CSV table of C-alpha atoms and ligand atoms in Angstrom, one decimal:
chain,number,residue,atom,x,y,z
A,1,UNK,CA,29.7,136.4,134.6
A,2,UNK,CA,33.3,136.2,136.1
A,3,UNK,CA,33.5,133.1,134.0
A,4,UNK,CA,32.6,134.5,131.1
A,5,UNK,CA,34.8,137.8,131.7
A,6,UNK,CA,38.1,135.6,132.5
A,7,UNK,CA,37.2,133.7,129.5
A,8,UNK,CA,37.3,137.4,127.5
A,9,UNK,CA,40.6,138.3,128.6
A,10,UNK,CA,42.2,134.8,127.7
A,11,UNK,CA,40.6,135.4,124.1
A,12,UNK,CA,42.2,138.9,124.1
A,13,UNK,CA,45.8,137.8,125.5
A,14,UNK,CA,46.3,134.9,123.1
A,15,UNK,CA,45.5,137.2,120.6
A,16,UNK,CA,47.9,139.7,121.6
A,17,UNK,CA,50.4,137.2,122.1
A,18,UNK,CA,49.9,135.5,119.1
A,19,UNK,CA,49.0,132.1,120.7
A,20,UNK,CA,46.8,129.4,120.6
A,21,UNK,CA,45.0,127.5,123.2
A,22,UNK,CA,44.9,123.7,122.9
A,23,UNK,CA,42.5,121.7,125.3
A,24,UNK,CA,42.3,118.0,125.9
A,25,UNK,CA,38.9,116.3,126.1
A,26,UNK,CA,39.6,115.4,129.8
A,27,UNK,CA,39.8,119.3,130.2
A,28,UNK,CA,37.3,121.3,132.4
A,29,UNK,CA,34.1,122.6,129.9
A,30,UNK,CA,34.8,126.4,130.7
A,31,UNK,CA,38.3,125.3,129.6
A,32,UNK,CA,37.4,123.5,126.5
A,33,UNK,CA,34.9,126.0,125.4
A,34,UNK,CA,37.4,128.5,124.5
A,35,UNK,CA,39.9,126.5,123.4
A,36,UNK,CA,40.9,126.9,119.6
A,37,UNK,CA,41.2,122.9,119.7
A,38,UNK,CA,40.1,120.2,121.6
A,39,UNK,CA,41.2,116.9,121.3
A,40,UNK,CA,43.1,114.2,122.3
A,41,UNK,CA,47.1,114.0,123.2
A,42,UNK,CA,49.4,114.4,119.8
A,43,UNK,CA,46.6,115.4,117.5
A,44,UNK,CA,46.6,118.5,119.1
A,45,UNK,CA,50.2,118.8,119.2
A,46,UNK,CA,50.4,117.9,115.2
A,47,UNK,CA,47.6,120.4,114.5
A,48,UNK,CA,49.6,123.3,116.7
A,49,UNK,CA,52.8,122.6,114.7
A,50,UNK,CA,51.1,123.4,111.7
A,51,UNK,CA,49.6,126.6,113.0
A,52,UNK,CA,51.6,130.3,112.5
A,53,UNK,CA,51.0,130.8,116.6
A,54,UNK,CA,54.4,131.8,118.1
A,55,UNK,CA,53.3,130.7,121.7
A,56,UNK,CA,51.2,126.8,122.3
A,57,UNK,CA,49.4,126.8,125.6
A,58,UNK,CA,48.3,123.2,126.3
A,59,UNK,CA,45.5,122.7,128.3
A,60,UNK,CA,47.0,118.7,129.4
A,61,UNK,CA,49.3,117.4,130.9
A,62,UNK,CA,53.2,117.6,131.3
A,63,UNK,CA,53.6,115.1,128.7
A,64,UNK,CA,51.4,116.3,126.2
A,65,UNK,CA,53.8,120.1,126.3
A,66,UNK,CA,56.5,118.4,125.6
A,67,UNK,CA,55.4,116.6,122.5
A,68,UNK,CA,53.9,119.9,121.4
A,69,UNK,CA,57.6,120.9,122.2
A,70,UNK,CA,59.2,118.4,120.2
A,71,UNK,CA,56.8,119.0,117.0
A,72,UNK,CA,57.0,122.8,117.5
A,73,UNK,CA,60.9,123.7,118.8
A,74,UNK,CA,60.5,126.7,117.2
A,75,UNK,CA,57.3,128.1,118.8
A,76,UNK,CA,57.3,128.6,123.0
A,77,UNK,CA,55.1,126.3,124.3
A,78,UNK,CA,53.6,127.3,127.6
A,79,UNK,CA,51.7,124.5,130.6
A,80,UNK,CA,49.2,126.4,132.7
A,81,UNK,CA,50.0,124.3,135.9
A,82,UNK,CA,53.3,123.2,136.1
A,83,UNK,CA,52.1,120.3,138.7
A,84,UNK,CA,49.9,118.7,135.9
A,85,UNK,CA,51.4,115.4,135.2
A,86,UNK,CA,50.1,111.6,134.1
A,87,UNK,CA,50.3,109.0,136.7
A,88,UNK,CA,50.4,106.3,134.3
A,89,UNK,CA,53.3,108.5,132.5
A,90,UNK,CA,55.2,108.5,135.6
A,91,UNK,CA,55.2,104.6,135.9
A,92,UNK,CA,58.2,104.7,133.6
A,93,UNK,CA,61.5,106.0,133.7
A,94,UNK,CA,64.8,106.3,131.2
A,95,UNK,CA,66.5,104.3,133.6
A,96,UNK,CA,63.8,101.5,134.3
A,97,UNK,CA,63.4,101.4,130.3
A,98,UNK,CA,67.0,101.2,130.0
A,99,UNK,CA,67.3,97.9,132.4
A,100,UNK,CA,64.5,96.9,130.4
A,101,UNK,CA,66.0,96.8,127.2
A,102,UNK,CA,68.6,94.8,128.6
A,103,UNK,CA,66.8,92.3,130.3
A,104,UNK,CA,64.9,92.0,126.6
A,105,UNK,CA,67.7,92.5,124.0
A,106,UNK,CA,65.6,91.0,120.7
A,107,UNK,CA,62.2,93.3,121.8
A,108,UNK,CA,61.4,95.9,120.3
A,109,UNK,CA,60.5,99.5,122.5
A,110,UNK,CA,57.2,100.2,121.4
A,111,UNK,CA,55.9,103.4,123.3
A,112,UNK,CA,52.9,104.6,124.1
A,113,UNK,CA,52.1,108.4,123.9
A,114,UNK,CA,51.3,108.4,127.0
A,115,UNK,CA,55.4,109.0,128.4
A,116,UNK,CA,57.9,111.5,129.3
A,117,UNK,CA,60.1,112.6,126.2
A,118,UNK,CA,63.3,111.0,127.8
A,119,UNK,CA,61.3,108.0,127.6
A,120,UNK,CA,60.2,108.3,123.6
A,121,UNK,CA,63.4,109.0,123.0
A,122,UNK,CA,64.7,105.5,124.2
A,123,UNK,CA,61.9,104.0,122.3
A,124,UNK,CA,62.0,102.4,118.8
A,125,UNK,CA,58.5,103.6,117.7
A,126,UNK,CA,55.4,105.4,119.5
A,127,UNK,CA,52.1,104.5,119.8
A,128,UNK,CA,48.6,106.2,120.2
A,129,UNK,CA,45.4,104.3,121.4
A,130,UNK,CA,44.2,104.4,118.0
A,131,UNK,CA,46.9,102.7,116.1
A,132,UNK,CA,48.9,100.5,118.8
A,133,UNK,CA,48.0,97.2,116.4
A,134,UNK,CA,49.4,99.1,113.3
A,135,UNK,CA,52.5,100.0,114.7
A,136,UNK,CA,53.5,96.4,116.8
A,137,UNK,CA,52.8,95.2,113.0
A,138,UNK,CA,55.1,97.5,111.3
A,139,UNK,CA,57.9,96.7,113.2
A,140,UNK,CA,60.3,94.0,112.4
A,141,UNK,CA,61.0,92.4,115.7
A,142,UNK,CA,58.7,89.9,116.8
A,143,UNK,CA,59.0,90.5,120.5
A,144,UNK,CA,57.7,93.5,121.6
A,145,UNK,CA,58.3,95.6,125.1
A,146,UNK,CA,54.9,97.8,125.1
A,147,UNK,CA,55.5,100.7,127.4
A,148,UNK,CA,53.8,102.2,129.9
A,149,UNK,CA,50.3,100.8,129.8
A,150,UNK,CA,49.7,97.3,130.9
A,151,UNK,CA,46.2,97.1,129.9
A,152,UNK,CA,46.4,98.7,126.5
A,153,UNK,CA,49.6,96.3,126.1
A,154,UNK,CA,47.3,93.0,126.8
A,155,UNK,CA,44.8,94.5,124.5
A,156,UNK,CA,46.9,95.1,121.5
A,157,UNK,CA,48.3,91.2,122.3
A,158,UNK,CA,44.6,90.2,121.2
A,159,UNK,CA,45.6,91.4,117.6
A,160,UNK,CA,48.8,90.2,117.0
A,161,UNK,CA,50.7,86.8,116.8
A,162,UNK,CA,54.3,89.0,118.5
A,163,UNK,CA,54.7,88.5,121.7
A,164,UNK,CA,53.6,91.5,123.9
A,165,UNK,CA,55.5,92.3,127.1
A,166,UNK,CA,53.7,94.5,129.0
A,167,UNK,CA,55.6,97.1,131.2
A,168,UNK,CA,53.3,97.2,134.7
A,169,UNK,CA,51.9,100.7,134.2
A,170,UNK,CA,48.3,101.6,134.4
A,171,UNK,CA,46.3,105.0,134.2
A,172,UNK,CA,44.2,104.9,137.9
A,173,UNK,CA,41.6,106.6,136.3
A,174,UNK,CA,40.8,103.9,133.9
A,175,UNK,CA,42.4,100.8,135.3
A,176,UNK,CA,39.8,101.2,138.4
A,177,UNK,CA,36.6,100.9,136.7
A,178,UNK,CA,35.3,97.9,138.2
A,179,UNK,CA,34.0,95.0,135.6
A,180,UNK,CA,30.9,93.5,138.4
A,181,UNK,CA,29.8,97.4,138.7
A,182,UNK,CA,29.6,98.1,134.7
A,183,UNK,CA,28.0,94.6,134.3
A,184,UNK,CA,24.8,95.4,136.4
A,185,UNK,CA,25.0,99.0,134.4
A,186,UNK,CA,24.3,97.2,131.8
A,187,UNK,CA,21.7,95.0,132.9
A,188,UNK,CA,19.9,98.1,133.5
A,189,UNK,CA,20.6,99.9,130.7
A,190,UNK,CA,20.3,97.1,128.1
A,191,UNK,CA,19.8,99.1,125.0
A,192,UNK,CA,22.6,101.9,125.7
A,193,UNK,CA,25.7,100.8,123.9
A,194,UNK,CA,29.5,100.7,125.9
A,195,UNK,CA,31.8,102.3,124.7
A,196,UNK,CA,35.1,102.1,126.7
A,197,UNK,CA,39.1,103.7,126.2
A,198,UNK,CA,41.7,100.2,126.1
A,199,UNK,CA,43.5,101.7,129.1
A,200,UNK,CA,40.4,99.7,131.3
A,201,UNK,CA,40.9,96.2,132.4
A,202,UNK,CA,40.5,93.3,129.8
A,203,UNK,CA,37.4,92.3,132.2
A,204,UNK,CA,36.1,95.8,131.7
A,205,UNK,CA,36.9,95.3,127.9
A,206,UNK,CA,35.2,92.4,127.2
A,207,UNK,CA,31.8,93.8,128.3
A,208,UNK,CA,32.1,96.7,125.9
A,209,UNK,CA,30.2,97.2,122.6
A,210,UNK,CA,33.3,99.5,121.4
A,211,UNK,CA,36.7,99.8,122.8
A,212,UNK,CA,38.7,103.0,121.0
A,213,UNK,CA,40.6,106.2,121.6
A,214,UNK,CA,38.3,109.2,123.0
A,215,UNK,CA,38.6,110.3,119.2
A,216,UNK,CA,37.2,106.7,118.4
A,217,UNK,CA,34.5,106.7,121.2
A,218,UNK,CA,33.5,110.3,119.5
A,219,UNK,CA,33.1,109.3,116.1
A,220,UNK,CA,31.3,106.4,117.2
A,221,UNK,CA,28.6,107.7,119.3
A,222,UNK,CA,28.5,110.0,116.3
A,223,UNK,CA,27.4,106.8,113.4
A,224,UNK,CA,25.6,105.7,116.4
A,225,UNK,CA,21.8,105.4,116.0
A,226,UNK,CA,21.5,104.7,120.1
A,227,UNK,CA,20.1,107.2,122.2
A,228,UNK,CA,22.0,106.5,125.1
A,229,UNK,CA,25.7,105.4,125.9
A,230,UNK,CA,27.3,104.4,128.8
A,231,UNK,CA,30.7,105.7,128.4
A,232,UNK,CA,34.1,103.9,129.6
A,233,UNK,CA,36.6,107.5,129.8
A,234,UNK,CA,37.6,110.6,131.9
A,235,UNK,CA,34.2,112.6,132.6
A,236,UNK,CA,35.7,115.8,130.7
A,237,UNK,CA,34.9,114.0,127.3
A,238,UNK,CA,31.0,114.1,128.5
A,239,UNK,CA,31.2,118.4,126.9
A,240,UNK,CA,32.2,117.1,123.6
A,241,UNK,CA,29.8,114.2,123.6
A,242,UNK,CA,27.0,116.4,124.6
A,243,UNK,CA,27.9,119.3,122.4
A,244,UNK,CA,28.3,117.0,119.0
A,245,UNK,CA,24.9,114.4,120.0
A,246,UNK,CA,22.4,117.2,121.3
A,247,UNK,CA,19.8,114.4,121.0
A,248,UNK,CA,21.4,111.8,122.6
A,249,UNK,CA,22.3,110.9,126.6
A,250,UNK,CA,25.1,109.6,128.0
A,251,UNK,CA,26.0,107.9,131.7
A,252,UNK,CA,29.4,107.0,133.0
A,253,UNK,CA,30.6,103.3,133.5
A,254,UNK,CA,31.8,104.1,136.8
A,255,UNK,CA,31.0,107.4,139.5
A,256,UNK,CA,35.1,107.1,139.7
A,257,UNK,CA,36.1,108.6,136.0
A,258,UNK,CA,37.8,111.4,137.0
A,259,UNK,CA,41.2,112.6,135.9
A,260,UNK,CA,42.8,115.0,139.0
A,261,UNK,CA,45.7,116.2,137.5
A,262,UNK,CA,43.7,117.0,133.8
A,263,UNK,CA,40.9,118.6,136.3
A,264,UNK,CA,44.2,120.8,138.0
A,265,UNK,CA,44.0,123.7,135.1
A,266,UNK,CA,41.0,126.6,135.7
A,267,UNK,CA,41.1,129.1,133.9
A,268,UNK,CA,42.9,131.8,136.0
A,269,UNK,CA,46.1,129.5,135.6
A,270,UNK,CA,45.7,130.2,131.8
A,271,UNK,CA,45.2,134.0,132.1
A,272,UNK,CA,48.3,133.6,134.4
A,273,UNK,CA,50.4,131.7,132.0
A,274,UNK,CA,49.8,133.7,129.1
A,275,UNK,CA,50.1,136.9,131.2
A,276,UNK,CA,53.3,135.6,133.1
A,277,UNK,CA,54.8,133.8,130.0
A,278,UNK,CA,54.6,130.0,132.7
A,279,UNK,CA,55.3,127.7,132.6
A,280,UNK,CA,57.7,127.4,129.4
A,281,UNK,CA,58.4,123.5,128.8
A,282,UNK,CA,61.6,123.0,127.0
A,283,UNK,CA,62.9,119.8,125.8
A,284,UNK,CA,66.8,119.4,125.3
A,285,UNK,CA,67.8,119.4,122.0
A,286,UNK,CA,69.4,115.6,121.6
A,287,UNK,CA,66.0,114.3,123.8
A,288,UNK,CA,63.8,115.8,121.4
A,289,UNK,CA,65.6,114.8,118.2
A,290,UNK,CA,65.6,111.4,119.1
A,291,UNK,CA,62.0,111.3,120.4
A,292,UNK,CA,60.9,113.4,117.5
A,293,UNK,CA,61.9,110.4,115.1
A,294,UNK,CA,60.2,108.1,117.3
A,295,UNK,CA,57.0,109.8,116.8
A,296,UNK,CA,57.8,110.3,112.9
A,297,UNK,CA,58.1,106.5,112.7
A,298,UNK,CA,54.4,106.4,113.7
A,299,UNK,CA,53.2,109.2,111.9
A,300,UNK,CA,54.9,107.9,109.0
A,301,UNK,CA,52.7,104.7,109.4
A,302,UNK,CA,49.5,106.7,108.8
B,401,SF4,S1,43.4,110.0,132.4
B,401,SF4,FE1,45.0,108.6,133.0
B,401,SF4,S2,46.4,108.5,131.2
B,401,SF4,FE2,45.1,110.4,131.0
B,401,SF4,S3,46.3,112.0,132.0
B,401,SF4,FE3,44.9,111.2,133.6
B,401,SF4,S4,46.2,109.6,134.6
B,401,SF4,FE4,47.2,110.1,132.6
């Protein structure tokens, strides 16, 4: 009941304020169910830009407000809990990029979504999950620096001739599913399909039936005609799973696939935020324009 009644006056605020609630899949389910849309990192942010809403509250992480911010500098764009960051994020910094680039003067900076704006902004190009391949192959360089996620860097080197260089980053969530532990999951579930996110470990990868974006693993279960899954990414995406296949049942690869800092936002930091106008993430002008064309590179690719 309490649920349901915070979950009323969230509905009532953001329509007062003129707002809209965006949720990431990894978000909490009583999160997600009122959400005006769920999904993953910069589709939400490109589907708030298009929106009339005068205030974006993301649901996320700190990186995922300030792409909304960079897409929307005209709307205020609000992060329940201001302590909600990305580990794998955090791995890299302007400064370590910048030393980077110098070490590697002929690669190219291709970013992954997954990374603070100061860090897009010294990119050359972004990347998603979903179309890492088709931006290293759009770009002219044939050396490639593939920041922050190791794992998805090795992954996309599977699909190119360039020569990948992966920075060291990994999400912890993902990058400690452990390969023996799936394997003997799927000795005992032999006709459940895997479907796992490329931030896992290559050893992780190469037992999988599907590796793709959470929006990928979606559609797939989707055009699946399995019953059951066994599914490779954060536990929040098990609400959309189970609200899209009512027929079909789904197990985690590993007891481990939870996201803390995604799991940090409840609801009463949302009422709060809304309420309290918190916490408003801004991006500086000159960072934004230049990690704003960044991202247009990519989006310009699709
Ligand atoms: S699941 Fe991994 S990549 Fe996603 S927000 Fe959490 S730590 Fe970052």
């Amino acid at each position: 009941m309490e649920t349901k009644q915070i979950q009323k006056e969230i509905r009532q605020l953001i329509e007062e304020r003129e707002a809209i609630l965006l949720a990431h899949y990894y978000q909490r389910d009583e999160v997600q169910e009122i959400a005006d849309i769920v999904g993953d990192s910069l589709a939400l942010s490109i589907e708030a830009a298009k929106t009339a809403a005068r205030v974006i509250v993301f649901a996320g992480v700190h990186f995922m407000a300030e792409s909304a911010a960079i897409l929307s500098p005209e709307k205020t764009v609000l992060l329940p809990r201001r302590d909600a960051g990305c580990p794998l994020a955090d791995t890299v910094t302007p400064e370590a990029l910048l030393e980077a680039r110098k070490a590697h003067p002929r690669a190219a900076v291709v970013t992954y979504i997954n990374s603070s704006a100061a860090v897009k902004a010294l990119s050359d190009i972004c990347c998603t999950s979903a179309n890492a391949v088709r931006v290293v192959q759009s770009v002219s360089e044939d050396e490639i620096l593939f920041v922050p996620d190791g794992n998805l860097a090795r992954y996309t080197a599977r699909f190119t001739d360039k020569k990948i260089i992966p920075w060291g980053g990994a999400c912890p969530v993902h990058d400690e599913i452990d390969a023996g532990a799936v394997a003997r999951l799927k000795q005992a579930h032999p006709d459940s399909p895997l479907a796992v996110h490329p931030e896992c470990p290559p050893a992780v990868l190469a037992l999988a039936d599907f590796v793709g974006s959470t929006a990928g693993i979606l559609r797939f279960v989707r055009e699946s005609k399995a019953a059951a899954f066994l599914i490779g990414t954060e536990q929040g995406i098990f609400h959309r799973l189970r609200l899209e296949n009512p027929g079909k049942t789904f197990l985690p690869a590993s007891p481990s696939l939870l996201c803390e800092t995604m799991k940090f936002t409840t609801l009463e930091d949302i009422r709060s935020s809304l309420k309290e106008n918190r916490y408003v993430i801004r991006v500086p002008e000159e960072t934004a324009a230049a990690a704003r064309r960044t991202l247009e590179r990519m989006t310009a690719l699709s």
